[in-house]
PDB file of C-alpha atoms in Angstrom:
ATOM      1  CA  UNK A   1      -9.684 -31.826  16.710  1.00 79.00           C
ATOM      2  CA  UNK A   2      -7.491 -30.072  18.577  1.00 88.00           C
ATOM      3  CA  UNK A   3      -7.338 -26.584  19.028  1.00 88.00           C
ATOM      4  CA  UNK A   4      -4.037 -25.970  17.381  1.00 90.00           C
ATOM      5  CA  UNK A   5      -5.215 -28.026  14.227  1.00 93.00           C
ATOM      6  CA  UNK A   6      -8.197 -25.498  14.529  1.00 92.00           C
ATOM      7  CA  UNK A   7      -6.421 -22.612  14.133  1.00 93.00           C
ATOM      8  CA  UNK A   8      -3.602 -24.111  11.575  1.00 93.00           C
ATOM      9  CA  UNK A   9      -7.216 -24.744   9.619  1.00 95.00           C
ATOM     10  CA  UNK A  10      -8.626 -21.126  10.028  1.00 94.00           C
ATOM     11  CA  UNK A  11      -5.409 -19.510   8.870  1.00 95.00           C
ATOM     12  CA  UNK A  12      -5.288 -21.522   6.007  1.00 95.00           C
ATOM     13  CA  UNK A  13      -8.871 -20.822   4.875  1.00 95.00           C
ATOM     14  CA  UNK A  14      -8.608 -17.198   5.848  1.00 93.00           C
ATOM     15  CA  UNK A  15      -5.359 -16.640   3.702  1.00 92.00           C
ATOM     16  CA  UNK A  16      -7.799 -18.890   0.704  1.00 90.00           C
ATOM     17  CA  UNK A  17     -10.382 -15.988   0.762  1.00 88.00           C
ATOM     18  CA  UNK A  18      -7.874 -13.060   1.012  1.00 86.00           C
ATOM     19  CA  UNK A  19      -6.266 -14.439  -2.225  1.00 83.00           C
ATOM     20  CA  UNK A  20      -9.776 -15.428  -3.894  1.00 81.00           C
ATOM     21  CA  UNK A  21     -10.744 -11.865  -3.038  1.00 77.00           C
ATOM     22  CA  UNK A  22      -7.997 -10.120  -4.801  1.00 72.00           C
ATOM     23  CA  UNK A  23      -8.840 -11.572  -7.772  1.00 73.00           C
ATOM     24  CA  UNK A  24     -10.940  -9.504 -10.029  1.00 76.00           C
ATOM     25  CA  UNK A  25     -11.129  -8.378 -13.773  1.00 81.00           C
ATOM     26  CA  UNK A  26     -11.108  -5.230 -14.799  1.00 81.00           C
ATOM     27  CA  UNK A  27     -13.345  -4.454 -18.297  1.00 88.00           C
ATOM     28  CA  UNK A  28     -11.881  -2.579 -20.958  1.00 87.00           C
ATOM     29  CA  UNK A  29     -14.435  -0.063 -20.672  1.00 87.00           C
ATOM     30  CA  UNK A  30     -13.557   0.617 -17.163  1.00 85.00           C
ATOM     31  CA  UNK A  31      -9.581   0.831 -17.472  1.00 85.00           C
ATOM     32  CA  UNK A  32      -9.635   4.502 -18.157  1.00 86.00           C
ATOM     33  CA  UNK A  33     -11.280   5.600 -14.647  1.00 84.00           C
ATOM     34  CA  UNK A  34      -8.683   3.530 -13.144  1.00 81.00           C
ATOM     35  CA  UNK A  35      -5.648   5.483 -15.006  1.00 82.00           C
ATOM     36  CA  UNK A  36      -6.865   8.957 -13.554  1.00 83.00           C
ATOM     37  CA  UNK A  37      -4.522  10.645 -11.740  1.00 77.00           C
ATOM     38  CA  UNK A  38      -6.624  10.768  -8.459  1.00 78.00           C
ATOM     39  CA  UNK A  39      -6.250   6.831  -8.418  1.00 78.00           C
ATOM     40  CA  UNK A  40      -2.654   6.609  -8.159  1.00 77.00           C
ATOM     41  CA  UNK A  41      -1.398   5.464  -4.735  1.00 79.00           C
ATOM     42  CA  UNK A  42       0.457   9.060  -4.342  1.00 79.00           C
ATOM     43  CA  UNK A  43      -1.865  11.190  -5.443  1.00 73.00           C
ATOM     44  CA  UNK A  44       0.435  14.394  -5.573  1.00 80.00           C
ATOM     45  CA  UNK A  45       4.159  12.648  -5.936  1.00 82.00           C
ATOM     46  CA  UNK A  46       5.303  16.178  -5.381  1.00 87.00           C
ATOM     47  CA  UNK A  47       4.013  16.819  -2.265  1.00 87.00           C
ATOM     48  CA  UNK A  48       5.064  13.402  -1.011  1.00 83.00           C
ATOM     49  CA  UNK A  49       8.480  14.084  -1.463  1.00 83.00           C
ATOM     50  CA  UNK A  50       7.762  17.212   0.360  1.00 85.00           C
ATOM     51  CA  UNK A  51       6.610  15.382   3.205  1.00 82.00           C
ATOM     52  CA  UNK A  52       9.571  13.126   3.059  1.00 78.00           C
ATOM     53  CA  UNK A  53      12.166  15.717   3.399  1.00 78.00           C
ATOM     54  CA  UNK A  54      10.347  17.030   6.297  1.00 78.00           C
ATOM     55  CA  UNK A  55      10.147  13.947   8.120  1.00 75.00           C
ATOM     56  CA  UNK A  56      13.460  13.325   7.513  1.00 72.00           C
ATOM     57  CA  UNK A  57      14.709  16.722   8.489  1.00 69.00           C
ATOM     58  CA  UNK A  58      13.191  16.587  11.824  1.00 64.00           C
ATOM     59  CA  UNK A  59      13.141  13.263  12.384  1.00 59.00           C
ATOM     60  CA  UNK A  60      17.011  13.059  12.539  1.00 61.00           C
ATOM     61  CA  UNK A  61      17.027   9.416  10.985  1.00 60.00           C
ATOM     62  CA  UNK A  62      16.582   7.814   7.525  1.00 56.00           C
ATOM     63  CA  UNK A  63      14.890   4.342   6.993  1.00 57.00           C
ATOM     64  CA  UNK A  64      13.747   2.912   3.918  1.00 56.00           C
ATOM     65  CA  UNK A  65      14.488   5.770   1.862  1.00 56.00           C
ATOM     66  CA  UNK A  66      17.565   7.111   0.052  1.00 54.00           C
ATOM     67  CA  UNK A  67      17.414  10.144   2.643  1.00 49.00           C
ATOM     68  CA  UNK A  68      20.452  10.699   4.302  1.00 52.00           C
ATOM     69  CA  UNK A  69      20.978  12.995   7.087  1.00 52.00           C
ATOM     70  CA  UNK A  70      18.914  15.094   9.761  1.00 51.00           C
ATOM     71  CA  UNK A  71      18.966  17.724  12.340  1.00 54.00           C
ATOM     72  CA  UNK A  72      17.063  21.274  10.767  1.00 58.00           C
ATOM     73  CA  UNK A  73      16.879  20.252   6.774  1.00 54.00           C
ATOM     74  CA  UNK A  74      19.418  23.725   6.650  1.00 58.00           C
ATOM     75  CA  UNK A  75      22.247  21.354   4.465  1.00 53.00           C
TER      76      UNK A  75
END
């Protein structure tokens, strides 16, 4: 086998356990620790948006975002 094939082979099964391992099932009982407000992926939206106008402001450039602007945030 030649190394190439090797690799094609170990990406392949590498990207088969990432996707098995994503998998998993949640049980009713369980849902409602998931739904507290300290598992959200922003934790404190308010504070990220915060953090966003900073950056922005200082950073002088938008991307991703519907930022627009720069320089001292004094607009």
């Amino acid at each position: 086998m030649s190394p190439r094939t090797r690799l094609a082979w170990g990406l392949v099964l590498l990207l088969a356990a990432m996707a098995a391992s994503g998998c998993a099932t949640v049980r009713p009982w369980d849902r409602d620790l998931l739904a507290e407000k300290k598992m959200r992926f922003v934790p404190v939206p308010l504070e990220a948006a915060a953090d966003d106008h900073i950056y922005f402001s200082t950073e002088g450039s938008t991307g991703g975002m519907d930022a627009a602007g720069g320089g001292c945030g004094c607009n």
